[in-house]
PDB file of C-alpha atoms in Angstrom:
ATOM      1  CA  GLN A   1       0.095  -0.013  -0.029  1.00 87.00           C
ATOM      2  CA  VAL A   2       1.037   3.482  -0.605  1.00 94.00           C
ATOM      3  CA  GLN A   3       1.878   5.657   2.393  1.00 97.00           C
ATOM      4  CA  LEU A   4       2.274   9.440   2.600  1.00 97.00           C
ATOM      5  CA  VAL A   5       4.344  10.630   5.487  1.00 96.00           C
ATOM      6  CA  GLU A   6       3.660  14.296   6.381  1.00 97.00           C
ATOM      7  CA  SER A   7       5.686  16.528   8.670  1.00 97.00           C
ATOM      8  CA  GLY A   8       6.567  20.079   9.505  1.00 98.00           C
ATOM      9  CA  GLY A   9       3.359  21.158  11.187  1.00 98.00           C
ATOM     10  CA  GLY A  10       3.389  22.810  14.408  1.00 98.00           C
ATOM     11  CA  LEU A  11       2.402  26.187  16.199  1.00 98.00           C
ATOM     12  CA  VAL A  12       3.532  29.429  14.532  1.00 98.00           C
ATOM     13  CA  GLN A  13       2.580  33.380  15.209  1.00 98.00           C
ATOM     14  CA  PRO A  14       0.703  35.131  12.832  1.00 98.00           C
ATOM     15  CA  GLY A  15       2.910  36.425   9.982  1.00 98.00           C
ATOM     16  CA  GLY A  16       5.304  33.381  10.422  1.00 98.00           C
ATOM     17  CA  SER A  17       6.230  30.875   8.126  1.00 98.00           C
ATOM     18  CA  LEU A  18       6.199  26.982   8.071  1.00 98.00           C
ATOM     19  CA  ARG A  19       7.197  24.342   5.531  1.00 98.00           C
ATOM     20  CA  LEU A  20       5.490  21.078   5.223  1.00 98.00           C
ATOM     21  CA  SER A  21       7.054  17.878   3.744  1.00 98.00           C
ATOM     22  CA  CYS A  22       5.135  14.873   2.130  1.00 98.00           C
ATOM     23  CA  ALA A  23       7.237  11.848   1.477  1.00 97.00           C
ATOM     24  CA  PRO A  24       5.526   9.117  -0.381  1.00 97.00           C
ATOM     25  CA  SER A  25       6.447   5.353  -0.092  1.00 97.00           C
ATOM     26  CA  GLU A  26       6.531   5.392  -3.906  1.00 95.00           C
ATOM     27  CA  SER A  27       8.108   7.654  -6.408  1.00 95.00           C
ATOM     28  CA  ILE A  28       6.284  11.171  -6.706  1.00 94.00           C
ATOM     29  CA  PHE A  29       6.474  10.380 -10.491  1.00 94.00           C
ATOM     30  CA  SER A  30       4.038   7.431  -9.923  1.00 94.00           C
ATOM     31  CA  PHE A  31       1.327   9.883  -9.428  1.00 96.00           C
ATOM     32  CA  ASN A  32      -0.312  12.452 -11.846  1.00 97.00           C
ATOM     33  CA  TYR A  33      -0.668  14.818  -9.052  1.00 97.00           C
ATOM     34  CA  VAL A  34       0.477  15.412  -5.522  1.00 98.00           C
ATOM     35  CA  GLY A  35      -1.162  18.083  -3.454  1.00 98.00           C
ATOM     36  CA  TRP A  36      -1.869  19.569  -0.248  1.00 98.00           C
ATOM     37  CA  TYR A  37      -5.227  19.906   1.237  1.00 98.00           C
ATOM     38  CA  ARG A  38      -6.668  21.287   4.673  1.00 98.00           C
ATOM     39  CA  GLN A  39      -9.388  20.943   6.783  1.00 98.00           C
ATOM     40  CA  ALA A  40     -10.361  23.055   9.752  1.00 97.00           C
ATOM     41  CA  PRO A  41     -13.106  22.200  12.404  1.00 92.00           C
ATOM     42  CA  GLY A  42     -16.549  22.663  10.867  1.00 94.00           C
ATOM     43  CA  LYS A  43     -15.328  23.171   7.513  1.00 96.00           C
ATOM     44  CA  GLN A  44     -14.903  21.026   4.329  1.00 96.00           C
ATOM     45  CA  ARG A  45     -11.612  19.709   3.227  1.00 97.00           C
ATOM     46  CA  GLU A  46     -10.303  22.090   0.552  1.00 98.00           C
ATOM     47  CA  LEU A  47      -7.481  22.196  -1.953  1.00 97.00           C
ATOM     48  CA  VAL A  48      -4.447  24.315  -1.050  1.00 98.00           C
ATOM     49  CA  ALA A  49      -2.018  23.565  -3.857  1.00 98.00           C
ATOM     50  CA  LEU A  50      -0.827  20.860  -6.044  1.00 97.00           C
ATOM     51  CA  ILE A  51       1.895  19.879  -8.404  1.00 98.00           C
ATOM     52  CA  ALA A  52       1.565  17.649 -11.431  1.00 97.00           C
ATOM     53  CA  SER A  53       4.139  15.093 -12.510  1.00 95.00           C
ATOM     54  CA  ASP A  54       5.300  17.584 -15.216  1.00 95.00           C
ATOM     55  CA  GLY A  55       5.963  20.251 -12.594  1.00 96.00           C
ATOM     56  CA  LEU A  56       3.019  22.425 -13.279  1.00 97.00           C
ATOM     57  CA  THR A  57       1.370  23.950 -10.218  1.00 98.00           C
ATOM     58  CA  ASN A  58      -1.962  25.247  -9.088  1.00 97.00           C
ATOM     59  CA  TYR A  59      -3.083  27.223  -6.044  1.00 98.00           C
ATOM     60  CA  ALA A  60      -6.179  27.923  -4.353  1.00 97.00           C
ATOM     61  CA  ASP A  61      -6.971  31.757  -4.364  1.00 96.00           C
ATOM     62  CA  PHE A  62      -6.747  32.118  -0.645  1.00 94.00           C
ATOM     63  CA  VAL A  63      -3.165  31.205  -0.550  1.00 92.00           C
ATOM     64  CA  LYS A  64      -1.814  32.480  -3.834  1.00 85.00           C
ATOM     65  CA  GLY A  65       1.250  34.600  -3.357  1.00 94.00           C
ATOM     66  CA  ARG A  66       1.739  33.232   0.284  1.00 98.00           C
ATOM     67  CA  PHE A  67       2.306  29.477  -0.270  1.00 98.00           C
ATOM     68  CA  THR A  68       4.602  27.699  -2.719  1.00 98.00           C
ATOM     69  CA  ILE A  69       4.338  23.904  -3.591  1.00 98.00           C
ATOM     70  CA  SER A  70       7.601  22.302  -4.866  1.00 98.00           C
ATOM     71  CA  ARG A  71       9.359  19.078  -5.124  1.00 97.00           C
ATOM     72  CA  ASP A  72      12.796  17.677  -4.497  1.00 97.00           C
ATOM     73  CA  ASN A  73      13.191  14.684  -6.964  1.00 95.00           C
ATOM     74  CA  ALA A  74      16.181  13.255  -5.332  1.00 96.00           C
ATOM     75  CA  LYS A  75      14.666  13.191  -1.971  1.00 97.00           C
ATOM     76  CA  ASN A  76      11.258  11.911  -3.360  1.00 97.00           C
ATOM     77  CA  THR A  77       9.753  14.810  -1.392  1.00 98.00           C
ATOM     78  CA  VAL A  78       6.944  17.403  -1.974  1.00 98.00           C
ATOM     79  CA  TYR A  79       6.909  20.561   0.080  1.00 98.00           C
ATOM     80  CA  LEU A  80       4.508  23.211   1.095  1.00 98.00           C
ATOM     81  CA  ARG A  81       6.238  26.447   2.185  1.00 98.00           C
ATOM     82  CA  MET A  82       3.723  28.645   3.918  1.00 98.00           C
ATOM     83  CA  ASN A  83       4.548  32.345   4.425  1.00 98.00           C
ATOM     84  CA  SER A  84       2.568  35.189   6.057  1.00 98.00           C
ATOM     85  CA  LEU A  85       0.267  32.789   7.974  1.00 98.00           C
ATOM     86  CA  THR A  86      -2.888  33.967   9.432  1.00 97.00           C
ATOM     87  CA  PRO A  87      -5.142  32.389  12.231  1.00 97.00           C
ATOM     88  CA  GLU A  88      -7.490  31.409   9.297  1.00 96.00           C
ATOM     89  CA  ASP A  89      -4.687  28.879   7.980  1.00 97.00           C
ATOM     90  CA  THR A  90      -5.091  26.872  10.994  1.00 98.00           C
ATOM     91  CA  ALA A  91      -6.142  23.438  10.100  1.00 98.00           C
ATOM     92  CA  VAL A  92      -4.972  19.808   9.549  1.00 98.00           C
ATOM     93  CA  TYR A  93      -2.904  19.843   6.336  1.00 98.00           C
ATOM     94  CA  LEU A  94      -3.055  16.505   4.406  1.00 98.00           C
ATOM     95  CA  CYS A  95      -0.948  15.244   1.700  1.00 98.00           C
ATOM     96  CA  ASN A  96      -2.731  13.644  -1.402  1.00 98.00           C
ATOM     97  CA  ALA A  97      -1.540  11.581  -4.286  1.00 98.00           C
ATOM     98  CA  LEU A  98      -3.611  10.862  -7.241  1.00 97.00           C
ATOM     99  CA  VAL A  99      -3.207   8.508 -10.010  1.00 96.00           C
ATOM    100  CA  THR A 100      -5.725   9.248 -12.910  1.00 95.00           C
ATOM    101  CA  VAL A 101      -4.597   6.738 -15.558  1.00 88.00           C
ATOM    102  CA  PRO A 102      -4.719   3.731 -16.310  1.00 85.00           C
ATOM    103  CA  GLY A 103      -7.073   3.406 -13.280  1.00 92.00           C
ATOM    104  CA  ARG A 104      -8.024   6.016 -10.695  1.00 95.00           C
ATOM    105  CA  ARG A 105      -6.203   5.597  -7.431  1.00 95.00           C
ATOM    106  CA  GLU A 106      -6.028   8.090  -4.586  1.00 97.00           C
ATOM    107  CA  PHE A 107      -4.114   8.166  -1.282  1.00 97.00           C
ATOM    108  CA  TRP A 108      -4.018  10.283   1.821  1.00 98.00           C
ATOM    109  CA  GLY A 109      -1.613  10.980   4.578  1.00 98.00           C
ATOM    110  CA  GLN A 110      -2.569  11.204   8.153  1.00 97.00           C
ATOM    111  CA  GLY A 111      -2.314  14.940   8.254  1.00 97.00           C
ATOM    112  CA  THR A 112      -0.137  17.340  10.281  1.00 97.00           C
ATOM    113  CA  GLN A 113      -1.571  20.062  12.510  1.00 98.00           C
ATOM    114  CA  VAL A 114      -0.911  23.598  11.643  1.00 98.00           C
ATOM    115  CA  THR A 115      -1.839  26.050  14.238  1.00 98.00           C
ATOM    116  CA  VAL A 116      -1.392  30.089  13.776  1.00 98.00           C
ATOM    117  CA  SER A 117      -1.900  31.811  17.060  1.00 97.00           C
ATOM    118  CA  SER A 118      -0.457  34.580  19.106  1.00 93.00           C
TER     119      SER A 118
END
């Protein structure tokens, strides 16, 4: 089974920065997309950012200009650099890996807590 191990969450003050890491048990190139989602209490899970196997990226409007998704091919790791954090960014952040062809497969990490508070 595919495992996605997330790390980097924690407590940070408003305006601070944090970097999350997602290390899949399989090659990141095994997936068409690797992305970060988040879920806050009482809210639906929402897409934060994703990176396709060809390197193209996409961001939710609420993080555009603040967050950056990237990958280190040698380390087989996808990162989410989060800058200018606000309390509204507080959530559990989950890594997601998606295969779209030849058959759809989707995998989720267990999540890492990000808390933005003074």
